[in-house]
Amino acid sequence: MNDKLRKGEEGAAWVAVPCWHNCGGRCLVKALVRDGKVLRMKTDDLHEDTWERPQARCCPMGYAMQQQVFGPGRLKHPMKRKHYSPEDPHRELRGVDEWERITWDEAMDLFADALKKAKAAYGNESIMYMNMINMQGYLGAVLSAFGGYFDTTGTQSTGAFQMVNPLFGWSAPWGNSNDRMDLANSEYIVLMGHNAAWAAFGNPSVYLKHAKEKGSKFVFVGPEYSETAGFANALWIPVRPGGDTALLLAVAYLMITKDEGGSLIDWDFLDRCTVGFDADHMPADAKTDENFKDYVLGAYDGVPKTPAWASELCGTPVELIEQLTEILGCKHDVSIHANGAPARCKGAENYPQLLMTVAAMGGHYGKPGNSCSNDQYYGAMNSGTLIATPPGSTMAQFSTAGNAVGKTVSLDLIWDAIVDGEYWDAGNCMLADPRQGIALPHEVRRETADIHVLVSETNNFLSTQANTNKGIEAFRKVDFVFASAYYMKLDAQYADVVVPVTTRWETLKGHFYGFFKDKETSFASRAPIPVQGESKSDREIAAALAAKLGIDYDTLLNPMSDAQQWFNQIAQTAVMGYTPEGQPMPVAQVTQEDLDRYGVTGSPQPGLMPFEDYVEAGVYRIPREEGDRFVTIPLSDFREDPEAHPIETSASGKLEIYCQAKSDWYDMVNGYADGGEGVADYVKVSPLPKWLDAPLSYKDSFADWDNKVKGDYPIQLTHAHYLRRAHTDCDNLPWMREALVNPVWINKDDAAERGIKTGDTIRVFNDNGAFLRPASVTRTVMPGVIVIPHGATLRLDPETGVDVAGADNVLTSSNRTTTPFLNGWNSNLVQYEKYDGPIQLAPDCEVPPVVPLVEE
């Protein structure tokens, strides 16, 4: 540990502080603090960095966090738009108006009055709380107590993995991968759209590097040769966005037609552990007599799913499909790791089930060196539940009063609902898991929407949801927009009233444990920085609104203080199955002195390290060794005896290659239940993992597919999670903007056709909008594809309306989808050209952050 102070740092102390952003990492960040100011930063140096106990090192964003707290764009005072008034809101000025400082009392009065007015005139369903996946926040609880709100929902990061995985037998939407200690037992590690080096900062790449050093070979499947593929020296299997299902069907075709006595297919595993592969293994609840093998061979549609058929759709050369088939065969130990990108395409409904099927054909489940998993979030390589909060704990931030408004719009249609006043409602997007006691989606129905108030709390939907320009139209239609933020996120820029929220460096808030990211780690932190300006915590803001609405917040909604919630989350985090009896062991040992020190309630308890030591260190990591008792091989008991250890979530207790429950679920939300004709562009999803023609796919890039005549938008656009930011967070930090440019990556042959070279400004456009960005010409992107980093904050040129920041959702479509809840961000058609117009792009690091023009 290097805690030595330098000259001039006398009296300073290292403090563990949270890096709270929703990226793919969970890392240790420490700040050297004196008198509430940060002198410098460091990361994990608590112990030697070893394979058994790797350090939890942070990425550049961790070091730049101080700019998020202290930077010039930090919000410190409540504000309203200069020309806003309840009588004349000047909606058209949202996003371009000046700002003026107001008091907290004035801000909460404006917010509460807008809510009361909307409720009286239009009912609670006119108030939209911009929510995500049924995760109600502080203000959501207040709005529930006020009578409810119009809800929003969507799959977000996980795409099609979020919806029906349990029904066909997968743990979902993550957690099927073997323990990291087993990774090097794989002869091949296949990465399906999985760029851990950028999307899961920190230890996932360490785990891959260790496997590479031990001799594992790598395969990367995706439209670009990623940074992860590069450092792993992976074989690249190029596939167009949305083409993964066609590719895997061709792999299945070759496995079926080329197998010789088990040379490719693990027939024993298929026979004992799956249903639906062939006519002799159909599940009892099947409503059709179709099976997977006959579908692949073309028995039902006359189209064998040959490599040539697939190559035309997905762009993968036939010889590489053949090579991938041999690798995925049963004679190799293969660990397949999928990220969410291929599942975030329109028409990806069958991709998760097909990935499961191909892995099952190779027998890649339940044994060392073999697994198949969706590694959200975002490619952890070590997902699962090892450190967590035991069932029955009191971590919940509040007990909600219940949302009485029964309207929910899928996030892919949110702007259409506001602007057009109509939408398709299929309920909340939750996993189709029969064990869950929560409200699941319902049969889709046409509903009306009349939204007058928008509330933005923890999210930033104008940036993160599809079709930003239509989102701006939606924001400018309603009567009132409220946002809480610590910097001018795009939602805040288009709001009427903005209030400053404290960061986790200023207010004790909940900590993180690994879970989705890395099951071996748990983090704790302090809040060593004084509250900046007039900022308030989320809880304080919600309590202030509740008071204005006549709601007893402390009693009805959230009796726990911020400090009590922080303490509870730390004290109740435990290592699962730690004791010889298989019981959890708390990470933090708590004494009465600890309770008195923080003024919280609780009981003394044993733990793995003293409470103060844990908070001072900032991280606990389970010491590991090869073959230890924490090594997990999911489905190993099931593989050995599927009758004695059935899969709890599938109707048959087996992996369902034919899954009737999956098809029934999609029929319900797509309008096909009970003989329905379906809704709009929503697809009919088979119990089998079939190919689906989808809007905005490669085929749609042709005006005439049969004669191969290209249309107006011949290029497919996809996205990459980028080291510069976590979604939209950190895009405002000067250090990150200087360290990492924000280009568009384009194929070298496509660039040559257009006379474009690296550094040229290009205009990328479609019917939804346009942006300007510098080009990066490369051979690591497929022809006909461009890749844009995800999450840049919109900056519209006032004269042309063209975005000059490269905001990806300027080009995505909100109104053509294949299933409710499925955000198809990676299905886009665009055109691009060299730009020689009057707009000159300055380097991003020279563009000042958005600072409101507050009149003192």
Short mmCIF file of C-alpha atoms in Angstrom, two decimals, residues 388-399 510 558-573 601-603 605:
data_model
loop_
_atom_site.label_atom_id
_atom_site.label_comp_id
_atom_site.label_asym_id
_atom_site.label_seq_id
_atom_site.Cartn_x
_atom_site.Cartn_y
_atom_site.Cartn_z
CA ALA A 388 -24.78 -10.30 -2.01
CA THR A 389 -27.47 -9.25 0.41
CA PRO A 390 -29.30 -12.20 1.97
CA PRO A 391 -33.06 -12.59 1.39
CA GLY A 392 -35.14 -10.82 4.00
CA SER A 393 -32.66 -7.99 4.56
CA THR A 394 -33.79 -4.40 5.01
CA MET A 395 -31.86 -2.87 2.17
CA ALA A 396 -34.96 -1.49 0.46
CA GLN A 397 -34.80 2.28 0.31
CA PHE A 398 -38.51 2.71 0.88
CA SER A 399 -41.75 0.83 0.84
CA GLY A 510 -25.59 2.75 -0.77
CA ASN A 558 -38.91 6.27 3.64
CA PRO A 559 -38.31 6.23 7.38
CA MET A 560 -34.60 5.46 6.97
CA SER A 561 -32.09 8.30 6.76
CA ASP A 562 -29.40 8.30 4.08
CA ALA A 563 -26.87 7.30 6.73
CA GLN A 564 -29.06 4.42 7.95
CA GLN A 565 -29.49 3.07 4.43
CA TRP A 566 -25.75 3.34 3.84
CA PHE A 567 -25.05 1.48 7.05
CA ASN A 568 -27.64 -1.23 6.39
CA GLN A 569 -26.30 -2.00 2.95
CA ILE A 570 -22.77 -2.37 4.25
CA ALA A 571 -23.72 -4.32 7.37
CA GLN A 572 -26.02 -6.73 5.55
CA THR A 573 -23.74 -7.57 2.64
CA THR A 601 -29.66 1.55 14.69
CA GLY A 602 -28.70 -2.10 14.36
CA SER A 603 -27.13 -4.96 16.25
CA GLN A 605 -22.59 -8.90 14.48
#
